[in-house]
Short mmCIF file of C-alpha atoms in Angstrom, two decimals:
data_model
loop_
_atom_site.label_atom_id
_atom_site.label_comp_id
_atom_site.label_asym_id
_atom_site.label_seq_id
_atom_site.Cartn_x
_atom_site.Cartn_y
_atom_site.Cartn_z
CA MET A 110 34.36 74.45 61.40
CA LYS A 111 36.04 77.33 62.54
CA LYS A 112 38.76 75.98 64.42
CA GLY A 113 38.87 74.37 61.10
CA LYS A 114 39.72 77.71 59.34
CA ILE A 115 41.77 79.24 61.43
CA LYS A 116 44.12 76.50 61.20
CA PHE A 117 44.06 76.80 57.73
CA LEU A 118 44.69 80.40 58.16
CA THR A 119 47.45 79.42 60.84
CA TYR A 120 50.42 77.77 58.29
CA PRO A 121 50.61 80.03 55.72
CA LEU A 122 51.16 82.83 58.44
CA VAL A 123 53.95 81.22 60.40
CA PHE A 124 55.72 79.98 57.00
CA LEU A 125 55.11 83.73 55.97
CA THR A 126 56.79 85.21 59.10
CA ALA A 127 59.82 82.61 59.05
CA GLY A 128 60.31 83.74 55.69
CA LEU A 129 60.76 87.53 56.41
CA LEU A 130 62.80 86.46 59.27
CA LEU A 131 65.16 85.15 57.19
CA ALA A 132 65.32 87.10 54.70
CA ALA A 133 66.88 89.85 57.16
CA PHE A 134 69.71 87.47 57.28
CA ALA A 135 70.14 87.35 53.39
CA SER A 136 73.46 89.61 51.98
CA PRO A 137 72.32 92.40 50.17
CA ILE A 138 72.32 92.04 46.59
CA ALA A 139 75.47 93.98 44.65
CA ASN A 140 74.38 96.68 42.82
CA PRO A 141 73.64 95.90 39.05
CA PRO A 142 76.55 96.87 36.84
CA VAL A 143 75.51 100.22 34.79
CA LYS A 144 74.80 99.06 31.83
CA ASP A 145 75.89 101.44 28.27
CA TRP A 146 73.45 103.94 27.58
CA GLU A 147 72.17 103.60 23.90
CA ILE A 148 72.13 107.02 22.48
CA PRO A 149 70.34 107.99 19.62
CA ALA A 150 72.54 108.98 16.57
CA LYS A 151 70.81 112.44 16.87
CA TYR A 152 72.04 113.61 20.19
CA LYS A 153 75.51 112.32 19.98
CA GLU A 154 76.03 114.84 17.34
CA MET A 155 73.54 117.41 19.33
CA GLU A 156 76.54 120.78 19.24
CA ASN A 157 76.08 123.01 22.33
CA PRO A 158 74.90 126.60 21.02
CA TYR A 159 75.58 127.95 24.49
CA ALA A 160 79.43 126.28 25.19
CA GLY A 161 81.49 128.73 26.62
CA ASP A 162 78.55 131.05 27.34
CA LYS A 163 80.04 132.27 30.96
CA SER A 164 76.67 134.34 31.18
CA LEU A 165 75.04 131.37 31.84
CA ASP A 166 77.02 130.42 34.92
CA ARG A 167 74.91 130.74 37.16
CA VAL A 168 72.10 129.71 35.14
CA GLY A 169 73.55 126.06 35.51
CA LYS A 170 75.30 126.19 38.99
CA MET A 171 71.26 126.71 40.39
CA MET A 172 69.92 124.78 37.86
CA TYR A 173 72.31 121.94 39.20
CA ALA A 174 71.07 123.13 42.73
CA LYS A 175 67.74 122.42 41.78
CA HIS A 176 67.07 119.15 40.39
CA CYS A 177 70.34 117.19 40.34
CA LYS A 178 72.32 117.93 44.19
CA SER A 179 70.15 115.46 45.73
CA CYS A 180 71.29 112.41 43.87
CA HIS A 181 74.43 113.01 42.13
CA GLY A 182 76.00 115.31 45.61
CA ASN A 183 77.76 118.49 45.29
CA VAL A 184 80.55 118.64 43.27
CA GLY A 185 79.06 115.29 41.24
CA LEU A 186 80.40 113.16 43.38
CA GLY A 187 77.19 110.51 43.52
CA ASP A 188 77.15 110.70 47.05
CA GLY A 189 74.31 113.03 47.45
CA PRO A 190 71.93 111.93 50.71
CA LYS A 191 69.62 110.25 47.97
CA ALA A 192 72.60 108.42 46.24
CA ALA A 193 72.11 105.41 49.15
CA SER A 194 68.69 104.23 47.80
CA MET A 195 69.61 103.93 43.79
CA ASN A 196 69.85 100.47 41.96
CA ALA A 197 72.01 102.31 39.98
CA GLU A 198 75.94 103.41 39.98
CA MET A 199 76.35 106.93 39.72
CA MET A 200 79.65 107.94 37.59
CA PRO A 201 81.30 110.73 39.21
CA PHE A 202 81.50 113.58 36.67
CA ASN A 203 85.12 113.53 37.66
CA ASP A 204 85.64 110.76 35.85
CA GLU A 205 87.79 111.17 32.83
CA LYS A 206 85.05 108.27 31.50
CA PHE A 207 82.36 110.84 31.55
CA GLN A 208 84.01 113.58 30.72
CA SER A 209 85.65 112.19 27.52
CA GLN A 210 81.68 111.80 26.49
CA THR A 211 80.00 115.02 24.29
CA ASP A 212 78.23 117.46 25.06
CA GLY A 213 75.27 115.81 22.97
CA GLU A 214 75.50 112.45 25.13
CA ILE A 215 75.52 113.86 28.46
CA TYR A 216 72.38 116.36 27.11
CA TYR A 217 71.14 112.53 26.57
CA GLN A 218 72.02 111.40 29.85
CA SER A 219 70.77 114.31 31.80
CA ILE A 220 67.48 115.31 30.22
CA ILE A 221 65.90 112.35 28.77
CA GLY A 222 67.42 110.39 30.86
CA LYS A 223 66.31 105.94 31.62
CA ASP A 224 65.24 104.25 34.34
CA GLU A 225 66.53 105.54 37.55
CA MET A 226 67.54 108.95 35.85
CA PRO A 227 64.47 110.65 35.76
CA ASN A 228 63.26 112.37 32.07
CA PHE A 229 63.67 116.09 32.67
CA GLU A 230 62.39 117.63 29.86
CA LYS A 231 59.10 119.15 31.76
CA LYS A 232 61.73 120.42 34.64
CA ILE A 233 63.71 121.98 31.95
CA PRO A 234 61.19 123.29 29.99
CA GLU A 235 63.85 125.98 27.80
CA GLU A 236 66.54 124.87 26.09
CA GLU A 237 68.85 127.57 26.98
CA ASP A 238 69.13 126.47 30.70
CA ARG A 239 68.92 122.82 30.10
CA TRP A 240 72.58 123.61 27.76
CA ALA A 241 73.51 126.10 30.97
CA LEU A 242 73.41 122.66 33.57
CA ILE A 243 75.40 120.92 30.45
CA ASN A 244 78.01 123.58 30.58
CA PHE A 245 77.84 123.52 34.42
CA VAL A 246 78.62 119.57 34.94
CA ARG A 247 81.36 119.95 32.05
CA SER A 248 83.19 122.33 34.84
CA LEU A 249 82.54 119.83 37.35
CA LYS A 250 86.05 117.73 36.42
CA MET B 207 27.36 144.11 40.00
CA LYS B 208 27.03 140.95 37.56
CA ASN B 209 26.89 142.73 34.37
CA TYR B 210 29.01 145.69 35.56
CA ILE B 211 31.88 142.39 35.91
CA LEU B 212 30.46 140.61 32.86
CA PHE B 213 31.33 143.94 31.48
CA VAL B 214 34.65 145.11 32.39
CA LEU B 215 35.75 141.08 31.43
CA LEU B 216 34.55 141.52 27.82
CA THR B 217 36.24 144.55 27.29
CA VAL B 218 39.65 143.88 29.39
CA VAL B 219 40.40 140.16 28.50
CA PRO B 220 40.54 140.44 24.37
CA PHE B 221 42.38 143.19 24.82
CA THR B 222 45.06 141.82 26.26
CA VAL B 223 45.09 139.02 24.54
CA ILE B 224 45.69 141.27 21.18
CA PHE B 225 48.44 142.78 23.51
CA ALA B 226 50.26 139.50 24.08
CA GLN B 227 49.83 138.56 20.29
CA ASP B 228 51.45 141.46 18.85
CA GLU B 229 54.32 141.81 21.49
CA GLU B 230 55.44 137.94 20.20
CA GLU B 231 54.85 139.12 16.60
CA LYS B 232 57.49 142.40 17.50
CA VAL B 233 60.29 140.25 19.53
CA LYS B 234 60.64 137.32 20.41
CA ASP B 235 61.20 138.32 24.48
CA ARG B 236 61.42 135.36 26.77
CA PRO B 237 59.55 134.72 30.11
CA VAL B 238 62.36 135.56 33.42
CA ARG B 239 63.16 132.19 34.85
CA ALA B 240 61.55 130.97 37.56
CA PRO B 241 60.55 134.20 39.44
CA PHE B 242 59.45 132.57 42.64
CA ALA B 243 60.19 128.52 43.25
CA SER B 244 56.26 127.41 43.64
CA GLY B 245 52.68 128.71 43.16
CA TYR B 246 51.83 128.37 46.91
CA LEU B 247 54.35 131.82 49.04
CA ILE B 248 53.21 131.17 52.52
CA ASP B 249 49.77 132.34 52.45
CA ASN B 250 49.04 133.55 48.84
CA GLN B 251 49.58 132.67 45.28
CA THR B 252 52.11 134.09 43.19
CA THR B 253 52.16 134.40 39.30
CA MET B 254 54.48 131.03 39.25
CA ILE B 255 52.87 128.47 37.55
CA PRO B 256 53.99 125.64 36.89
CA ILE B 257 54.01 123.74 32.98
CA GLU B 258 50.92 122.74 31.58
CA GLY B 259 50.12 118.76 32.67
CA THR B 260 51.38 119.53 36.05
CA LEU B 261 49.87 117.87 39.17
CA GLU B 262 50.34 119.45 42.39
CA PHE B 263 49.51 117.82 45.90
CA ALA B 264 49.99 120.32 48.45
CA ILE B 265 50.01 120.48 52.53
CA GLN B 266 49.09 123.29 54.40
CA HIS B 267 49.34 123.24 57.79
CA LYS B 268 49.53 125.85 60.76
CA PHE B 269 50.24 125.16 64.73
CA GLY B 270 48.17 127.00 67.93
CA THR B 271 50.01 130.63 69.04
CA VAL B 272 53.25 130.14 71.06
CA GLU B 273 51.90 132.55 73.81
CA ASN B 274 51.81 129.22 75.90
CA GLY B 275 55.82 128.90 75.91
CA MET B 276 56.71 125.76 76.90
CA SER B 277 53.47 124.10 78.10
CA ASP B 278 52.47 123.28 74.65
CA PHE B 279 55.90 123.49 73.22
CA PHE B 280 55.20 126.87 70.89
CA GLY B 281 52.15 125.55 69.49
CA ILE B 282 52.97 122.64 68.20
CA TYR B 283 50.95 120.12 70.88
CA ALA B 284 48.02 123.06 70.84
CA PRO B 285 44.51 121.02 69.61
CA ALA B 286 44.09 125.11 67.82
CA ALA B 287 46.06 123.54 65.28
CA ASN B 288 44.31 124.07 61.12
CA ILE B 289 45.38 122.09 58.09
CA ARG B 290 44.48 122.25 54.37
CA LEU B 291 45.35 119.51 52.00
CA ALA B 292 45.07 120.34 48.13
CA LEU B 293 45.71 119.26 45.10
CA ASN B 294 46.08 121.40 41.77
CA TYR B 295 46.35 120.54 38.14
CA VAL B 296 47.11 122.85 34.88
CA PRO B 297 45.38 122.15 31.58
CA PHE B 298 46.69 124.41 29.86
CA LYS B 299 49.64 126.86 29.98
CA ASN B 300 49.16 129.60 32.35
CA PHE B 301 46.03 128.20 33.79
CA GLN B 302 46.50 126.28 36.67
CA THR B 303 42.57 125.15 38.61
CA GLY B 304 42.48 123.36 42.19
CA ILE B 305 40.35 122.04 44.69
CA GLY B 306 41.81 121.51 48.65
CA LEU B 307 39.76 120.70 52.19
CA SER B 308 40.64 122.51 54.93
CA LYS B 309 40.12 121.83 59.04
CA GLU B 310 38.52 124.93 60.16
CA ARG B 311 34.90 125.64 59.30
CA MET B 312 35.44 122.01 57.32
CA TYR B 313 35.64 124.73 54.09
CA THR B 314 36.03 122.73 50.89
CA ASP B 315 37.36 125.19 48.07
CA LEU B 316 37.61 125.43 44.29
CA ASN B 317 40.50 127.98 42.79
CA ALA B 318 42.25 128.89 39.82
CA LYS B 319 45.02 130.91 38.83
CA TRP B 320 45.64 132.58 35.70
CA THR B 321 48.76 135.06 34.94
CA ILE B 322 47.81 136.78 31.80
CA LEU B 323 51.55 138.17 31.00
CA GLU B 324 54.14 136.49 32.31
CA GLN B 325 57.49 139.52 32.93
CA THR B 326 60.17 139.08 29.90
CA ARG B 327 63.51 138.96 30.25
CA GLU B 328 64.23 142.02 27.68
CA ASN B 329 61.50 144.38 29.88
CA THR B 330 59.09 144.27 26.05
CA ILE B 331 56.61 142.96 29.51
CA PRO B 332 57.84 144.95 32.75
CA VAL B 333 55.84 142.96 35.01
CA ALA B 334 53.88 139.55 35.54
CA VAL B 335 49.86 140.00 36.13
CA ALA B 336 47.69 136.98 37.30
CA LEU B 337 44.27 136.56 38.41
CA TYR B 338 43.46 134.47 41.04
CA GLY B 339 39.68 133.05 42.62
CA VAL B 340 38.57 131.26 45.29
CA ALA B 341 34.80 130.05 45.81
CA ALA B 342 34.58 127.86 48.83
CA VAL B 343 31.83 126.08 50.83
CA ASP B 344 31.30 126.25 54.78
CA GLY B 345 30.85 122.67 55.42
CA ARG B 346 30.07 122.82 59.53
CA ASN B 347 26.88 121.73 60.90
CA GLU B 348 23.60 123.61 60.72
CA SER B 349 24.48 124.50 64.96
CA ALA B 350 27.74 125.72 63.89
CA PHE B 351 25.83 128.93 62.13
CA GLY B 352 23.94 130.00 65.14
CA ASN B 353 20.33 129.61 66.46
CA GLY B 354 19.14 129.44 63.38
CA LYS B 355 17.99 133.17 63.50
CA VAL B 356 19.75 134.90 61.16
CA TRP B 357 20.21 139.05 60.35
CA HIS B 358 18.29 140.70 57.20
CA SER B 359 18.83 143.54 56.00
CA GLY B 360 15.60 145.65 56.46
CA GLU B 361 13.48 143.26 57.96
CA GLY B 362 15.59 142.52 60.92
CA THR B 363 15.88 138.72 63.18
CA ALA B 364 14.51 136.27 61.40
CA GLU B 365 14.29 132.58 61.70
CA PHE B 366 16.12 130.95 58.10
CA ASP B 367 17.36 127.58 57.05
CA ILE B 368 21.25 127.30 56.68
CA ASN B 369 20.81 126.65 52.91
CA PHE B 370 23.50 125.79 50.03
CA ALA B 371 24.40 129.11 48.96
CA ASP B 372 24.48 130.44 52.97
CA ARG B 373 27.35 129.06 52.67
CA LEU B 374 29.45 129.91 50.05
CA SER B 375 32.67 132.90 49.84
CA TYR B 376 34.88 133.93 47.35
CA PHE B 377 37.78 135.69 46.81
CA SER B 378 38.88 137.18 43.91
CA GLN B 379 42.63 138.34 43.78
CA LEU B 380 44.85 140.27 41.00
CA ILE B 381 48.48 140.00 41.57
CA ILE B 382 50.96 142.35 40.11
CA GLY B 383 54.72 140.52 40.48
CA ARG B 384 58.17 141.14 39.45
CA LYS B 385 61.40 139.99 39.26
CA PHE B 386 63.76 142.75 40.16
CA ASN B 387 66.99 140.23 39.80
CA HIS B 388 68.64 136.76 41.30
CA TRP B 389 67.63 137.07 44.70
CA LEU B 390 64.61 140.02 44.85
CA SER B 391 61.07 139.03 43.51
CA LEU B 392 58.18 140.75 44.70
CA GLN B 393 54.41 141.14 45.01
CA THR B 394 51.87 143.37 45.41
CA GLY B 395 47.80 142.77 44.53
CA VAL B 396 44.80 144.12 45.37
CA SER B 397 41.67 141.16 46.81
CA PHE B 398 37.82 140.85 46.89
CA THR B 399 36.14 139.08 49.33
CA HIS B 400 32.69 138.30 50.26
CA TYR B 401 30.64 136.24 52.64
CA ASN B 402 27.34 135.26 51.58
CA LEU B 403 26.53 134.62 55.46
CA VAL B 404 28.07 136.80 58.31
CA GLY B 405 27.07 137.32 61.20
CA ARG B 406 24.64 140.35 62.34
CA LYS B 407 27.43 142.71 62.80
CA PHE B 408 29.53 142.01 60.07
CA ASP B 409 30.17 143.22 56.66
CA HIS B 410 29.80 140.58 53.36
CA ASP B 411 32.11 142.38 51.41
CA LYS B 412 35.75 143.48 52.36
CA VAL B 413 38.53 144.63 50.08
CA GLY B 414 41.67 144.11 50.84
CA VAL B 415 46.04 144.66 49.45
CA HIS B 416 48.50 142.31 50.33
CA PHE B 417 51.84 142.49 49.85
CA ASN B 418 54.82 139.53 49.40
CA GLY B 419 57.83 138.82 48.44
CA ARG B 420 61.08 136.31 48.26
CA VAL B 421 64.64 137.00 49.02
CA ASN B 422 67.11 133.99 47.62
CA PHE B 423 70.23 133.63 50.10
CA SER B 424 70.69 130.13 48.23
CA PRO B 425 70.35 128.44 44.73
CA GLN B 426 67.53 126.59 46.61
CA SER B 427 66.69 128.67 49.88
CA SER B 428 65.00 131.89 50.07
CA PHE B 429 63.23 134.30 53.05
CA ILE B 430 59.36 134.81 52.18
CA PHE B 431 57.22 137.14 53.77
CA ASN B 432 53.31 137.77 53.38
CA TYR B 433 51.71 141.72 54.64
CA ASP B 434 48.07 141.17 54.04
CA ALA B 435 46.12 143.99 54.94
CA PRO B 436 42.02 143.93 55.03
CA LEU B 437 41.42 148.00 54.26
CA LYS B 438 38.29 149.38 56.89
CA ILE B 439 36.77 151.58 53.47
CA GLU B 440 33.85 152.94 55.65
CA GLN B 441 32.09 153.46 52.55
CA ILE B 442 31.61 149.69 51.83
CA SER B 443 30.69 148.52 55.27
CA GLU B 444 26.89 147.85 56.08
CA GLN B 445 27.22 148.35 59.32
CA LEU B 446 26.93 152.01 61.40
CA GLN B 447 30.55 151.45 62.84
CA VAL B 448 33.24 149.32 60.99
CA PRO B 449 33.15 146.29 62.65
CA ASP B 450 36.20 144.47 64.33
CA HIS B 451 38.22 141.78 62.47
CA HIS B 452 40.46 143.92 60.74
CA GLN B 453 43.30 142.59 61.97
CA PRO B 454 46.84 142.09 59.15
CA ASN B 455 48.21 138.76 58.73
CA VAL B 456 51.98 139.74 58.86
CA SER B 457 53.70 135.76 58.05
CA PHE B 458 57.54 135.50 56.44
CA GLY B 459 59.35 132.58 57.15
CA ILE B 460 62.20 130.27 54.63
CA GLU B 461 61.09 128.19 51.21
CA ILE B 462 63.45 125.27 50.40
CA ALA B 463 63.21 123.72 47.18
CA THR B 464 64.13 121.07 45.03
CA SER B 465 63.06 120.25 41.50
CA THR B 466 59.63 118.22 43.03
CA HIS B 467 59.05 119.78 46.50
CA ALA B 468 58.84 122.80 47.65
CA PHE B 469 58.78 123.31 51.87
CA GLN B 470 57.52 126.60 53.22
CA ILE B 471 57.79 126.87 57.27
CA TYR B 472 57.32 129.96 58.30
CA MET B 473 55.48 131.88 61.31
CA GLY B 474 52.47 134.34 61.19
CA ASN B 475 49.55 135.71 63.25
CA ALA B 476 46.56 134.21 61.09
CA LYS B 477 44.40 131.24 62.12
CA GLY B 478 42.90 131.11 58.86
CA ILE B 479 44.30 129.48 55.21
CA ILE B 480 42.33 129.97 52.19
CA PRO B 481 42.76 133.75 51.59
CA GLN B 482 39.14 134.83 52.48
CA ASP B 483 39.11 132.73 55.38
CA ILE B 484 42.07 135.41 56.28
CA MET B 485 40.90 138.50 55.14
CA MET B 486 37.91 137.90 56.74
CA TRP B 487 38.07 137.06 59.67
CA ASN B 488 42.08 137.23 61.40
CA SER B 489 41.32 138.31 64.32
CA ASN B 490 45.14 138.92 66.12
CA GLU B 491 46.87 141.49 66.23
CA PHE B 492 50.07 141.22 64.63
CA SER B 493 52.46 140.32 68.46
CA LEU B 494 54.56 137.85 69.29
CA ASP B 495 52.03 135.97 71.52
CA ASN B 496 49.80 135.80 68.42
CA LEU B 497 52.10 134.03 66.22
CA ALA B 498 52.04 130.51 64.89
CA PHE B 499 54.54 128.40 63.40
CA GLY B 500 53.21 127.04 59.93
CA PHE B 501 54.20 124.51 57.22
CA THR B 502 53.73 124.22 53.56
CA ILE B 503 54.66 121.08 51.63
CA THR B 504 53.91 120.83 47.92
CA ARG B 505 54.87 118.14 45.38
CA ILE B 506 54.45 118.05 41.81
CA TRP B 507 53.89 115.41 39.00
CA ASN B 508 54.50 115.96 35.60
CA PHE B 509 52.43 113.91 32.67
#
């Protein structure tokens, strides 16, 4: 009876191990293409009350270093240390397509986020700091 | 004593609230941006409390002293390590509560921090003020407390069972901090430590002063330091001579902060991690041999 039980367990284990071994040779699945952001109109039309405010330059830089750099990289090319483990491709901040967006659209992408891009509403609670960050991202042309 | 504390709390607290409301009506002066990167500053607490709904997990570790040099790789392999695992939660704005477990003396501690006043940008309130309290239970076996004979003031040595109250110790601290500019934040504080049970040669109470701070040298990195001095006060000592074990705790290190983590790596001369243990039992003099490496890692989640 005991022997029968072991046999019962052996086959699934063999198949599982073989499956895992074979999986190691499978080619990695390519990154899924970036889905377009669906940005609510409220954000698209949002005005940046701090546009061009030079006094916030350092704040924006600090916010970027603390919250964004590890994925988006030193100058926003999407080459930070954590980027390699991401599924989504990151658009570089110097990309024309990225920079052609309104401040409000960048605000939505940066602060509200989706999927792998986290929500930063609680980590950057102040509007002034959020716009300071967006001003800095704008400067990474 | 209890009535006196209650009286002080009841008279002072309502006024601070009224004062704060008054300020709000007059000027919309906002609090300064993050005076510290984390609620921890090596062995101390900062006046900084994360946004409400934040859960924080902290790992604090101290290795053995560096005195044996290469033989135990400056304390890394030493058996005399201490570790504390803790969870903190922020249920209301500027109020944090937490629980922690430490290896040393098998402490389980409950703690709470309340930032009564936040420093504001226009200097309407020039400093941040916080209260911090810790109650800890020494969880060791009864045998760790000695042979069951306890010195009872006025009665000499008597046989006692160790009961739950004997295991308790308390630490309460008033912290005053100021962010001077974008790279310098300093704090000072005064504390009161009480152990319900101590050896016959020691005092139950200790008053201490604290000085600590951080110096930012890059957007994410800072130099941090602590100085905690238990005071020798004859007037509150129960002994004819103020007992030993009054070594100040000196520690210094580097802090690196990211969006959700804070990493602190430091050297210091106190083996304890919870504040009452440091204030009451630190017998390591400040010298190169008595320094030990330590680190703190915190991770926060926002809900």
